[in-house]
PDB file of C-alpha atoms in Angstrom:
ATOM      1  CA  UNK A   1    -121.501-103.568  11.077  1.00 60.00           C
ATOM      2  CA  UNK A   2    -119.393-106.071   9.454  1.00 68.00           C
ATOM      3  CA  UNK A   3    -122.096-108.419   9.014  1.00 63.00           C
ATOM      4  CA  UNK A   4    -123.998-105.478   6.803  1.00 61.00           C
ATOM      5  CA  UNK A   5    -120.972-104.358   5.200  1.00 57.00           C
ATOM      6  CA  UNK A   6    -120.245-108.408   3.831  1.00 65.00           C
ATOM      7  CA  UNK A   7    -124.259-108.311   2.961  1.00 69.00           C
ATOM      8  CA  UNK A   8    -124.036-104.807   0.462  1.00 63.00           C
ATOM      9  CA  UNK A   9    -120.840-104.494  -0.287  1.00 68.00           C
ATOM     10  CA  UNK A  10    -121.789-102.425  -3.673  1.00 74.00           C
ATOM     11  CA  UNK A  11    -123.962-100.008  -1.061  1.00 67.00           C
ATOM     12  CA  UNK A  12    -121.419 -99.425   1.046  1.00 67.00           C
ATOM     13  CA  UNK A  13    -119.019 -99.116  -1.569  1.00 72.00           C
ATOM     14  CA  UNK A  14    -120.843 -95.978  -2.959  1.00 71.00           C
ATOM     15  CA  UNK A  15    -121.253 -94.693   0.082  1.00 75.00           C
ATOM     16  CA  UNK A  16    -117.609 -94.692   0.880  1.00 69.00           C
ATOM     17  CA  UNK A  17    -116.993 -93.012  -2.617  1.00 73.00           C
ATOM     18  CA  UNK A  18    -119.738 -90.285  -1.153  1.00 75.00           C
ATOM     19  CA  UNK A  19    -118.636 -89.927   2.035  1.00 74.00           C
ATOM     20  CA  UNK A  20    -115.007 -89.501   0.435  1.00 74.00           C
ATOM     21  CA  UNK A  21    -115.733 -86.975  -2.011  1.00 73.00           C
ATOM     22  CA  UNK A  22    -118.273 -85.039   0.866  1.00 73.00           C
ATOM     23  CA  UNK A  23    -114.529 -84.828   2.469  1.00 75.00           C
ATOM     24  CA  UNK A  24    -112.866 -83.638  -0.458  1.00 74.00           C
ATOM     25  CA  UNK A  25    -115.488 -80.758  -1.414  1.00 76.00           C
ATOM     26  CA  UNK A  26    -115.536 -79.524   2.395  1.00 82.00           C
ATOM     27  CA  UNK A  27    -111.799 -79.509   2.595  1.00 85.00           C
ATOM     28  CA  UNK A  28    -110.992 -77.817  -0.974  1.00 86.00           C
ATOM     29  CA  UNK A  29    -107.186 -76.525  -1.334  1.00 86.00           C
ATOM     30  CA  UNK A  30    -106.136 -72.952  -2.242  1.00 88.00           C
ATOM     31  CA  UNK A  31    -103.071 -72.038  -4.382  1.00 88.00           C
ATOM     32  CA  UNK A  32    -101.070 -69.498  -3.746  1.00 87.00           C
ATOM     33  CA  UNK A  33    -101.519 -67.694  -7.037  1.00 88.00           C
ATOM     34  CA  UNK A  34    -104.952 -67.148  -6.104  1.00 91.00           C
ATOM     35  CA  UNK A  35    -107.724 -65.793  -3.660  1.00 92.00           C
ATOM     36  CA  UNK A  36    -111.285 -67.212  -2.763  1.00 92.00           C
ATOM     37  CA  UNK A  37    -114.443 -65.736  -2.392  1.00 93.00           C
ATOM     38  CA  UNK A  38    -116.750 -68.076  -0.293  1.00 93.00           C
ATOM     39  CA  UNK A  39    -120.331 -67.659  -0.973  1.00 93.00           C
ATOM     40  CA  UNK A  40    -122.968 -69.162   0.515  1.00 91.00           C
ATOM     41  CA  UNK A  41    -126.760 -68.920  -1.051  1.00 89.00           C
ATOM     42  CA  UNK A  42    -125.424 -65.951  -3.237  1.00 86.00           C
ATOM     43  CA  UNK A  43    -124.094 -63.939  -0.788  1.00 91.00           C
ATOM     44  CA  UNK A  44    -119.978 -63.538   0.043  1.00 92.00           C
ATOM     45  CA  UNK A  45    -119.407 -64.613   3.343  1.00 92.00           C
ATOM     46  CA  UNK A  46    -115.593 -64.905   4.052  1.00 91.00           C
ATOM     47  CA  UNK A  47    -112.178 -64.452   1.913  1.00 91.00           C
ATOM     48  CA  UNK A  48    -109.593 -66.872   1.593  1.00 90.00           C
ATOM     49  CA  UNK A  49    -105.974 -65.730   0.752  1.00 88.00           C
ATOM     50  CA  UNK A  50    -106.849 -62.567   0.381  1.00 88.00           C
ATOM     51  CA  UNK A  51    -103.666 -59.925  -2.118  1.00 87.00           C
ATOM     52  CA  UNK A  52    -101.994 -58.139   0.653  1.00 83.00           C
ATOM     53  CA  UNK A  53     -99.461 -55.487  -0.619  1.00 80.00           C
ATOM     54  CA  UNK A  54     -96.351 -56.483   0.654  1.00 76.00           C
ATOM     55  CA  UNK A  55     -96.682 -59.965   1.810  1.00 73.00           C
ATOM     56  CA  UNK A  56     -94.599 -62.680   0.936  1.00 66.00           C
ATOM     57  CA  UNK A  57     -95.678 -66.036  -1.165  1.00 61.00           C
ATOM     58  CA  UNK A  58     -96.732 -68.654   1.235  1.00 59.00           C
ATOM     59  CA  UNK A  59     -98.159 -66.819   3.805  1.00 62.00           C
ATOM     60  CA  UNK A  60    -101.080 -67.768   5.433  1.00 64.00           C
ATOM     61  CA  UNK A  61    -104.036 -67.889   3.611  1.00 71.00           C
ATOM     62  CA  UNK A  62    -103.268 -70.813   0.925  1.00 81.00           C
ATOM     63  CA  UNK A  63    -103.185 -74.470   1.358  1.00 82.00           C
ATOM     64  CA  UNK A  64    -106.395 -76.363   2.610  1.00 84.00           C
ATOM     65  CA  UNK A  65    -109.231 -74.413   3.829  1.00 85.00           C
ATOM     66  CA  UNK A  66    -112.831 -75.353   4.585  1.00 83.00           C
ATOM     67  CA  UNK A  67    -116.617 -74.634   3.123  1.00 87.00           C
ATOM     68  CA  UNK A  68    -119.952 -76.346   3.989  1.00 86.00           C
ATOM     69  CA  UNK A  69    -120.803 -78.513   0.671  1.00 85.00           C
ATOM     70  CA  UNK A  70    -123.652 -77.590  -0.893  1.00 82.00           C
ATOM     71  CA  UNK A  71    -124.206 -74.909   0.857  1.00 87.00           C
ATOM     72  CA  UNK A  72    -121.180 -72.637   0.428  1.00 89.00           C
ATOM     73  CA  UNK A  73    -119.322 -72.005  -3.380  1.00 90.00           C
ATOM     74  CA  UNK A  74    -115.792 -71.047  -3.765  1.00 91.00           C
ATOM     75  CA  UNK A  75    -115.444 -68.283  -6.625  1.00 92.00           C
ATOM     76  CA  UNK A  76    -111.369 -68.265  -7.510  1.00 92.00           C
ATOM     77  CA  UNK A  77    -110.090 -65.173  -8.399  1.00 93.00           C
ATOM     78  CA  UNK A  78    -106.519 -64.496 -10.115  1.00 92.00           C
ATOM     79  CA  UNK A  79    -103.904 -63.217  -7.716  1.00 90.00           C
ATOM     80  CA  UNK A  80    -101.317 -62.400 -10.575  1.00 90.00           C
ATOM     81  CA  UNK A  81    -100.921 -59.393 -12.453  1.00 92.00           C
ATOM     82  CA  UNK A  82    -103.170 -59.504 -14.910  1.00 94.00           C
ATOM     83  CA  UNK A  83    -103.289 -57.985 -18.934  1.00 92.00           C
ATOM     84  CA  UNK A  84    -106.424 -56.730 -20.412  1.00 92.00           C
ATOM     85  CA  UNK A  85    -105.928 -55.276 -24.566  1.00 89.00           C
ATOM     86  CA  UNK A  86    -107.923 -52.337 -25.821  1.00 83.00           C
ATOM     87  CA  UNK A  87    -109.693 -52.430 -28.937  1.00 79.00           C
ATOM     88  CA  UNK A  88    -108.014 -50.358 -31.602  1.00 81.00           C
ATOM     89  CA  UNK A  89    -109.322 -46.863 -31.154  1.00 79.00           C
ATOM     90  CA  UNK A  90    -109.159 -43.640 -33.275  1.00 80.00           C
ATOM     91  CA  UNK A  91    -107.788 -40.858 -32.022  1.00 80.00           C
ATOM     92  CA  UNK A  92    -107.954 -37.339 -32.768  1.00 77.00           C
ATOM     93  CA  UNK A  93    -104.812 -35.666 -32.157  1.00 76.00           C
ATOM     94  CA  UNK A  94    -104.824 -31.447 -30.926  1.00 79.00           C
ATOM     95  CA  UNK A  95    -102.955 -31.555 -34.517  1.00 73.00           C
ATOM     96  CA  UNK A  96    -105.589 -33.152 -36.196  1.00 74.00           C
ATOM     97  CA  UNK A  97    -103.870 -36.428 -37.269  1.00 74.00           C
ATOM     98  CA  UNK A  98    -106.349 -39.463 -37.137  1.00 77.00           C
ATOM     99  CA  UNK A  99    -104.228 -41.899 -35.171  1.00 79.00           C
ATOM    100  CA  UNK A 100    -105.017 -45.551 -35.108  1.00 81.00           C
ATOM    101  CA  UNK A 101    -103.930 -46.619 -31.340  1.00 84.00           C
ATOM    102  CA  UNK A 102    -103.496 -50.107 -30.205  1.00 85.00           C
ATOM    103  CA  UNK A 103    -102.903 -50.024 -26.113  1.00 87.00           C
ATOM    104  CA  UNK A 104    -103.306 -53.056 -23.255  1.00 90.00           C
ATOM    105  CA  UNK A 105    -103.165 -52.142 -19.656  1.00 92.00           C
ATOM    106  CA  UNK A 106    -101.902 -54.781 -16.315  1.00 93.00           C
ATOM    107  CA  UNK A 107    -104.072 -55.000 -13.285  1.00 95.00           C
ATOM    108  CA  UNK A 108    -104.111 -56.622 -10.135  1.00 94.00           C
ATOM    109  CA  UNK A 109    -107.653 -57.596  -8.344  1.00 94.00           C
ATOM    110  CA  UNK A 110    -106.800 -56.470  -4.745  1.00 93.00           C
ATOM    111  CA  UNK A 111    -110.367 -56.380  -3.491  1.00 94.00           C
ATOM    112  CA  UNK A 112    -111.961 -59.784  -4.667  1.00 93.00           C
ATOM    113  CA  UNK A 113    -114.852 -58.917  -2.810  1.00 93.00           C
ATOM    114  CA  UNK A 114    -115.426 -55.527  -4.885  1.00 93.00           C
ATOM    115  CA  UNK A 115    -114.577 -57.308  -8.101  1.00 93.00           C
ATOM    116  CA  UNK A 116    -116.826 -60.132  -7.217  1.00 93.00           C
ATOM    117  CA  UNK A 117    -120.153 -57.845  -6.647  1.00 92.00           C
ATOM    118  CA  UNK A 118    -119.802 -55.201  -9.562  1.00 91.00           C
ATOM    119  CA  UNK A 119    -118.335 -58.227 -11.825  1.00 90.00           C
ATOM    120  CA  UNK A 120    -118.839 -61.886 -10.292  1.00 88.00           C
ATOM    121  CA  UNK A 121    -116.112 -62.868 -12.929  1.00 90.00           C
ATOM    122  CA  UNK A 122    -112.801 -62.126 -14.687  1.00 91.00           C
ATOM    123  CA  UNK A 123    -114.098 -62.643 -17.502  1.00 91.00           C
ATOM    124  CA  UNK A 124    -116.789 -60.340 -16.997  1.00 92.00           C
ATOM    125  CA  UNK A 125    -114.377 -57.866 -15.425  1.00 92.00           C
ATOM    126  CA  UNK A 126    -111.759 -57.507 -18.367  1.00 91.00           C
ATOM    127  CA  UNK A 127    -115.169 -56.965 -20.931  1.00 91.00           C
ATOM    128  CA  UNK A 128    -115.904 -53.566 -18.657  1.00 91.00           C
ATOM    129  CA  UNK A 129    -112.448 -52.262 -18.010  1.00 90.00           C
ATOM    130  CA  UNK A 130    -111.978 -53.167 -22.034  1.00 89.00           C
ATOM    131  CA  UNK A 131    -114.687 -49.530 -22.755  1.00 89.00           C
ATOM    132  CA  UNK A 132    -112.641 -48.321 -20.061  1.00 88.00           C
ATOM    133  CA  UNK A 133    -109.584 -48.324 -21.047  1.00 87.00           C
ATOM    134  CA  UNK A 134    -109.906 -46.891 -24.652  1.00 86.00           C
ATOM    135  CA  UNK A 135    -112.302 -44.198 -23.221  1.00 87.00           C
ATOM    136  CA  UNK A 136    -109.472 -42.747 -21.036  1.00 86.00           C
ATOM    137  CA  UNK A 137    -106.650 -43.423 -24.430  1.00 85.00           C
ATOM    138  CA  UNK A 138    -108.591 -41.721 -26.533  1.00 84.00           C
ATOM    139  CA  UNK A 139    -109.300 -38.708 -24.143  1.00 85.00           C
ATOM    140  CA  UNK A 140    -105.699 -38.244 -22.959  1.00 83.00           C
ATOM    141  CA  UNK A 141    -104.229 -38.416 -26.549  1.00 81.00           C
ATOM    142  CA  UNK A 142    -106.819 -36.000 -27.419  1.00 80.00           C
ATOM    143  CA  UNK A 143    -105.097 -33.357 -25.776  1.00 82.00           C
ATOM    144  CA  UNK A 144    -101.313 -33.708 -27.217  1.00 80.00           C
ATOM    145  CA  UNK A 145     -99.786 -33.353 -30.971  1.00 78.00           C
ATOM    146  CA  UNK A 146     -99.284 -36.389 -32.604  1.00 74.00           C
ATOM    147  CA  UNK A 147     -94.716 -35.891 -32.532  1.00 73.00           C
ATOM    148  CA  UNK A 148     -95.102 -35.915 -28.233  1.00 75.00           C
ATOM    149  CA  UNK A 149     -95.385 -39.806 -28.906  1.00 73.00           C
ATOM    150  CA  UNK A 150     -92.667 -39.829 -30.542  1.00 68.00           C
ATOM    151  CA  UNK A 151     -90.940 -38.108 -28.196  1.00 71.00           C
ATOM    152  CA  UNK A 152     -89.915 -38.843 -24.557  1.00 73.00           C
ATOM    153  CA  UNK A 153     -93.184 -36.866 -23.167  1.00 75.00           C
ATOM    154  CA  UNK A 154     -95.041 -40.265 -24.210  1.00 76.00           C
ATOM    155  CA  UNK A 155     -94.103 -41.947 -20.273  1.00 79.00           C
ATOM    156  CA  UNK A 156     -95.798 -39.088 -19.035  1.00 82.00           C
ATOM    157  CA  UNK A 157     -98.761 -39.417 -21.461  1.00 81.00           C
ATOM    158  CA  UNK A 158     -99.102 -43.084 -19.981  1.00 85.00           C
ATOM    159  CA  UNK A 159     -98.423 -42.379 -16.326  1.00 87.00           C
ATOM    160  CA  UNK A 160    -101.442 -39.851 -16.663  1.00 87.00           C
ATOM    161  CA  UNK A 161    -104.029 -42.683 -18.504  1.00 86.00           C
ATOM    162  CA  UNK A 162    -102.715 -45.109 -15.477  1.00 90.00           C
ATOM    163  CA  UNK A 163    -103.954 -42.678 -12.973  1.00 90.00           C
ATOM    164  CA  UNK A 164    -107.313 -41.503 -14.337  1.00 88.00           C
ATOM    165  CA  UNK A 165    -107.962 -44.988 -15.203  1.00 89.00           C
ATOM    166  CA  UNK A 166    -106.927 -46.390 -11.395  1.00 91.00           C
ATOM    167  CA  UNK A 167    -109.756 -43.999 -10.091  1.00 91.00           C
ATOM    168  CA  UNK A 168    -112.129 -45.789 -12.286  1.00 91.00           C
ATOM    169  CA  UNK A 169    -110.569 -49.160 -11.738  1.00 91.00           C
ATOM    170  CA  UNK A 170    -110.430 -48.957  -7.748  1.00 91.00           C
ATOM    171  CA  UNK A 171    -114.634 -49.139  -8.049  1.00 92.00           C
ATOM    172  CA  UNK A 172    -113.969 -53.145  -9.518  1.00 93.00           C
ATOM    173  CA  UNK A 173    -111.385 -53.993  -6.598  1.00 93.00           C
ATOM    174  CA  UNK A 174    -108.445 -53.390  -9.395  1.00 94.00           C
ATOM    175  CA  UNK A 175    -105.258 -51.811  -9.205  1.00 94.00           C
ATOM    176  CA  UNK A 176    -103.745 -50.762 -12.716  1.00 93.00           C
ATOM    177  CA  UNK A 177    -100.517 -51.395 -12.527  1.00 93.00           C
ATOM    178  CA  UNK A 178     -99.254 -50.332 -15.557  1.00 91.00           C
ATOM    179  CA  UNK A 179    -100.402 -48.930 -19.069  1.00 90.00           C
ATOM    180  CA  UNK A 180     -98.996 -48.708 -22.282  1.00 88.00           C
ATOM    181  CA  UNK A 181     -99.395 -48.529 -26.148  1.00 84.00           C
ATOM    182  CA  UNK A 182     -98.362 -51.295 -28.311  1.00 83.00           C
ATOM    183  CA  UNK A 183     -98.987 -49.751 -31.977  1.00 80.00           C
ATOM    184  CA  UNK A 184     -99.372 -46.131 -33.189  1.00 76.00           C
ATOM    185  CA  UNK A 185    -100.478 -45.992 -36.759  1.00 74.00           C
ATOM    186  CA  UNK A 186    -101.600 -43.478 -38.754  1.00 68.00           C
ATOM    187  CA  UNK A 187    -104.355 -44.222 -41.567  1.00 65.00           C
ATOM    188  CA  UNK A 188    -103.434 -45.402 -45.232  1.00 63.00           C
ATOM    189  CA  UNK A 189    -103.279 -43.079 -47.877  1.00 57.00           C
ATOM    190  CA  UNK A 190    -103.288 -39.250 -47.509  1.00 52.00           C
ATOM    191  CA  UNK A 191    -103.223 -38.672 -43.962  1.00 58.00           C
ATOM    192  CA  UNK A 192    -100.197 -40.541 -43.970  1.00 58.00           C
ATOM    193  CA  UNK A 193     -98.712 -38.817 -46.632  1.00 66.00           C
ATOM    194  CA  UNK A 194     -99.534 -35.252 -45.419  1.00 65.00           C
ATOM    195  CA  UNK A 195     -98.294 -36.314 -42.037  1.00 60.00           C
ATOM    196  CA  UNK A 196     -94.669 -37.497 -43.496  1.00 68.00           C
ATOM    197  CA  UNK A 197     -94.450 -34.263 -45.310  1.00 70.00           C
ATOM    198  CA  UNK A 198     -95.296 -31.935 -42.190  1.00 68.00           C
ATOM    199  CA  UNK A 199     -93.055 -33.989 -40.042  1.00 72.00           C
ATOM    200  CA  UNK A 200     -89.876 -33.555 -43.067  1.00 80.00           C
ATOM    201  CA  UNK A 201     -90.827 -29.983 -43.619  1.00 79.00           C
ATOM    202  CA  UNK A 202     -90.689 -29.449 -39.432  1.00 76.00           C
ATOM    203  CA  UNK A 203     -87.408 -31.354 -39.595  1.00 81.00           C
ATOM    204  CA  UNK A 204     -86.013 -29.221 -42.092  1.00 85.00           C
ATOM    205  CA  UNK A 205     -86.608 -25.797 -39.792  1.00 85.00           C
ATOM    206  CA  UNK A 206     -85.274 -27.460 -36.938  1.00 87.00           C
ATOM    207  CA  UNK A 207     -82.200 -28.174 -38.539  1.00 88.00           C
ATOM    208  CA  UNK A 208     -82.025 -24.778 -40.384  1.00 88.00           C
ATOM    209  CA  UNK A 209     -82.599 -23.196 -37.014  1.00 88.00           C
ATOM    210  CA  UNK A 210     -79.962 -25.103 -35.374  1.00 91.00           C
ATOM    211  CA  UNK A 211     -77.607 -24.467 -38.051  1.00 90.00           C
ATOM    212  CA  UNK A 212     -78.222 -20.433 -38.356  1.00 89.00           C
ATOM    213  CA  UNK A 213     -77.810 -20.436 -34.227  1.00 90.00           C
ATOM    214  CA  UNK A 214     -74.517 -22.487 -34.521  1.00 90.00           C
ATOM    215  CA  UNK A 215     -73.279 -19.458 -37.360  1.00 89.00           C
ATOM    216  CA  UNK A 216     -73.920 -17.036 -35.014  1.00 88.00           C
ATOM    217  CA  UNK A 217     -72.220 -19.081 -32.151  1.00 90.00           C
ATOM    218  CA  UNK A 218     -69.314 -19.306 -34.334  1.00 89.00           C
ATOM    219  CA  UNK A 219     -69.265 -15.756 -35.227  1.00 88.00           C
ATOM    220  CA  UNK A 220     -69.888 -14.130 -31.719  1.00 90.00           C
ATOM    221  CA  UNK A 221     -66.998 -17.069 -30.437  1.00 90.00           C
ATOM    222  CA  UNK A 222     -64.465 -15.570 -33.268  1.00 88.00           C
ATOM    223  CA  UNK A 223     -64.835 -11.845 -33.050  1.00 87.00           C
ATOM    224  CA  UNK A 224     -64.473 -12.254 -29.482  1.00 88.00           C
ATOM    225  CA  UNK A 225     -61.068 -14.402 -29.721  1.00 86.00           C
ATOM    226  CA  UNK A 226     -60.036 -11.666 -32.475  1.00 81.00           C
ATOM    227  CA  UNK A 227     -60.880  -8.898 -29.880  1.00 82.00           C
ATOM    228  CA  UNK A 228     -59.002 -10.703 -27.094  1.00 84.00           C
ATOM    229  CA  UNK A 229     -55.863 -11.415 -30.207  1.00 76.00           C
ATOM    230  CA  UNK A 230     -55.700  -7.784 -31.241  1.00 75.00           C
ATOM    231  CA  UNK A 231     -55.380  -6.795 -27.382  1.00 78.00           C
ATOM    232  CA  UNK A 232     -52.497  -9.041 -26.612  1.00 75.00           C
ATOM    233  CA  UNK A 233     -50.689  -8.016 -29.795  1.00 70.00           C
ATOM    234  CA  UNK A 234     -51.441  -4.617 -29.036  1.00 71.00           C
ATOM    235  CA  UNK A 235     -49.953  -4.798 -25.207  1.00 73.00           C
ATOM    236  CA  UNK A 236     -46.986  -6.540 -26.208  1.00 67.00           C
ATOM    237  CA  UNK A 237     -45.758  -4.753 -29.389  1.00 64.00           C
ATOM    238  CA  UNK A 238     -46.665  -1.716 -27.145  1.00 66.00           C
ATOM    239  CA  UNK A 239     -43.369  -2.571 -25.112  1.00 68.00           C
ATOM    240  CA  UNK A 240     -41.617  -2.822 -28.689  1.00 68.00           C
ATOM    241  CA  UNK A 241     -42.806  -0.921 -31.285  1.00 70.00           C
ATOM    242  CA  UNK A 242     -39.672  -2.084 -33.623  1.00 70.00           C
ATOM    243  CA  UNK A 243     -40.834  -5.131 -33.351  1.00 70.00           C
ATOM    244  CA  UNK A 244     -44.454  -4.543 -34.067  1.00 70.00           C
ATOM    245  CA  UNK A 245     -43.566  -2.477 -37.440  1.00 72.00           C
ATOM    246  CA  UNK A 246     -41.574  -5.848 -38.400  1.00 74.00           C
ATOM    247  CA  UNK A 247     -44.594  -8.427 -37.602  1.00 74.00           C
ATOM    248  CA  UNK A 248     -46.997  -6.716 -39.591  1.00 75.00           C
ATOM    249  CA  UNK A 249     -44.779  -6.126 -42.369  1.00 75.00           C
ATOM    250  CA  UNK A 250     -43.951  -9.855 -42.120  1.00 76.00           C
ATOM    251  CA  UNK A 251     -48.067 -10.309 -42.691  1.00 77.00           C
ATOM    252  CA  UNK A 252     -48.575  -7.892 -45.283  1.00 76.00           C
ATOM    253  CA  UNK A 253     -45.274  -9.482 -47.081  1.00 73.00           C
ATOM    254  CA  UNK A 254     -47.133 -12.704 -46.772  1.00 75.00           C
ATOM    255  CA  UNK A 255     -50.302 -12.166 -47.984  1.00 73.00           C
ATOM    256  CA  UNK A 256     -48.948 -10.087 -51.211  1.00 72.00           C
ATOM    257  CA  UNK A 257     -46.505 -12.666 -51.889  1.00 69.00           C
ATOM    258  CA  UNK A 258     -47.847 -16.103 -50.455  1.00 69.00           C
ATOM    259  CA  UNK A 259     -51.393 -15.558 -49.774  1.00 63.00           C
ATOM    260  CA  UNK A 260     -54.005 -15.965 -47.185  1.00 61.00           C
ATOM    261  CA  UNK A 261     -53.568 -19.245 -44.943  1.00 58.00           C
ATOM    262  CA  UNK A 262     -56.278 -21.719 -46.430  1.00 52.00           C
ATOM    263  CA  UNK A 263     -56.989 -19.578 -49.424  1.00 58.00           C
ATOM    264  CA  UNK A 264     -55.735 -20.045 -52.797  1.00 63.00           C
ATOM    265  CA  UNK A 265     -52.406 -18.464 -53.469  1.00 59.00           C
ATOM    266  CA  UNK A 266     -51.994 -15.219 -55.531  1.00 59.00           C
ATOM    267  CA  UNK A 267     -51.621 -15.824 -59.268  1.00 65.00           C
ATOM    268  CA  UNK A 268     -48.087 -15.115 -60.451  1.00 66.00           C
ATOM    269  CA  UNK A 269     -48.145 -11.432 -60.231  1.00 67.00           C
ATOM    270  CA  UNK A 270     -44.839  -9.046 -61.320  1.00 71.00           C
ATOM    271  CA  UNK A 271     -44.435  -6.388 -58.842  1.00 71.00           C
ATOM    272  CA  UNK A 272     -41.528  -3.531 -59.880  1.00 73.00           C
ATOM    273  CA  UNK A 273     -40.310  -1.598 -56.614  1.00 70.00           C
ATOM    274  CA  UNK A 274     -37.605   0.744 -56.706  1.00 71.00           C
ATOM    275  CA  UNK A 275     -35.638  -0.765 -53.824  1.00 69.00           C
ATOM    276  CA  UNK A 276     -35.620   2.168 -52.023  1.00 70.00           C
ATOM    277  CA  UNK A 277     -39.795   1.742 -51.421  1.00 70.00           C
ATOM    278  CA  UNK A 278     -40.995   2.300 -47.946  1.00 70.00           C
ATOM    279  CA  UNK A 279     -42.580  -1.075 -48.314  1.00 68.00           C
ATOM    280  CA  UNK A 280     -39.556  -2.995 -48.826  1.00 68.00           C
ATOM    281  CA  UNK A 281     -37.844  -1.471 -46.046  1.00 69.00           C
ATOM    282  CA  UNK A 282     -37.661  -4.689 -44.102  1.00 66.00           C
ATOM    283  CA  UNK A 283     -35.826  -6.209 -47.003  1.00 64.00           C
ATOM    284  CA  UNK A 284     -33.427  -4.155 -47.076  1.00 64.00           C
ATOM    285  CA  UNK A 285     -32.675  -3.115 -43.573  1.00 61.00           C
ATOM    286  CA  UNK A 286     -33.597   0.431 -43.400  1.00 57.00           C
ATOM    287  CA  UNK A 287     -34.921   1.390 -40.220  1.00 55.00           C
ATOM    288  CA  UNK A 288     -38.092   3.813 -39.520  1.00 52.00           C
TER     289      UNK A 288
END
């Protein structure tokens, strides 16, 4: 063996690269970030690292595995979470405002077998779930006004695309796991326009509305507390009715003289009284 090794020592060279690199391809190592679909003659046979919900990072699965060379292929699939962006889509709003809608959805592939027979690539996956995705956006805005994404109802819009579109999803081995809309624009020109001025003009009611509702607050609040006022200053000048001829002269002497508290005062007025008036009573003494 040595003898024929000293002889062809390029020979046996190359075949020691072969025989090295025969190693290498039947011994191929898996990353944890990743899962393997090993197929042999076109058809899946077995799955390396396969996503498990819940298990932790370094679990078995990943590290160095083994396939027959030649014979057997190793198609590597993304473990990650994954983004895939819609193409900007028109939407007609149950308002109809024309909405131009920019949204990208995040997927896992947690059946790389499924993915790997209705899509044999990412690639090829993220160009069908693309249709997909703006097929169930457009349909779902379809059924809401155009201010409800303005509004907080626009999570609940979202959570409702992420579920019609896992049903859909679940036939490529994906899980959506999230969905959401990066731009809402309306189109240049009049549509824009028209919808600034219906969204001021709605404005403008709301805040009328609240105001007028807030007046009649107010009002309801103060007749009551004038209700509840004239009750208690009826019961207690009840007990004293001396007393209660000599408050409300003190107001009437007040606003004659003085004026209303935060109005303007009287003008200067000359009042001529014989002293023995009724109304000055208080002045002078005199009782009832």
């Amino acid at each position: 063996m040595t003898g024929y090794v000293r002889s062809h020592p390029i020979l046996t060279a190359v075949m020691a690269v072969l025989l090295l690199g025969l190693l290498i391809t039947s011994f191929p190592v898996i990353s944890e970030t990743e899962q393997v679909v090993v197929v042999r003659f076109g058809k899946p046979v077995r799955i390396y690292n396969k996503y498990q919900a819940g298990r932790p990072i370094g679990a078995a699965g990943a590290g160095i595995n083994y396939r027959i060379p030649f014979a057997e292929q190793l198609v590597r699939i993304d473990k990650r979470v994954l983004d895939v962006d819609m193409q900007t889509q028109q939407v007609l709003s149950t308002d109809q405002r024309r909405l131009q809608v920019d949204a990208f959805a995040r997927y896992r592939i947690v059946d790389p077998l499924r993915m790997y027979i209705s899509a044999r690539t990412e690639s090829q996956l993220q160009e069908q779930l693309k249709p997909i995705l703006g097929s169930e956006v457009r349909n779902e805005l379809g059924k809401i006004e155009f201010a409800a994404l303005l509004s907080p109802e626009r999570q609940g819009i979202m959570d409702n695309v992420r579920t019609s579109l896992n049903r859909i999803a679940s036939q490529y081995g994906v899980q959506i796991v999230d969905v959401r809309i990066k731009r809402t624009d309306l189109p240049d020109g009049a549509p824009l326009e028209s919808a600034y001025d219906s969204m001021r003009t709605a404005r403008q009611q709301e805040a009328q509305s609240i105001r007028a509702e807030g007046g009649k607050r107010a009002a309801i609040i103060k007749a009551e507390a004038d209700a509840e006022a004239a009750r208690t200053y009826a019961a207690s000048f009840g007990k004293d009715p001396d007393f209660y001829d000599f408050y409300r002269a003190m107001q009437s002497y007040r606003a004659t003289f003085v004026g209303q508290s935060g109005a303007k005062p009287p003008a200067p007025t000359t009042i001529v009284l014989s002293p023995q008036n009724d109304y000055l009573k208080e002045f002078t003494g005199r009782s009832r």
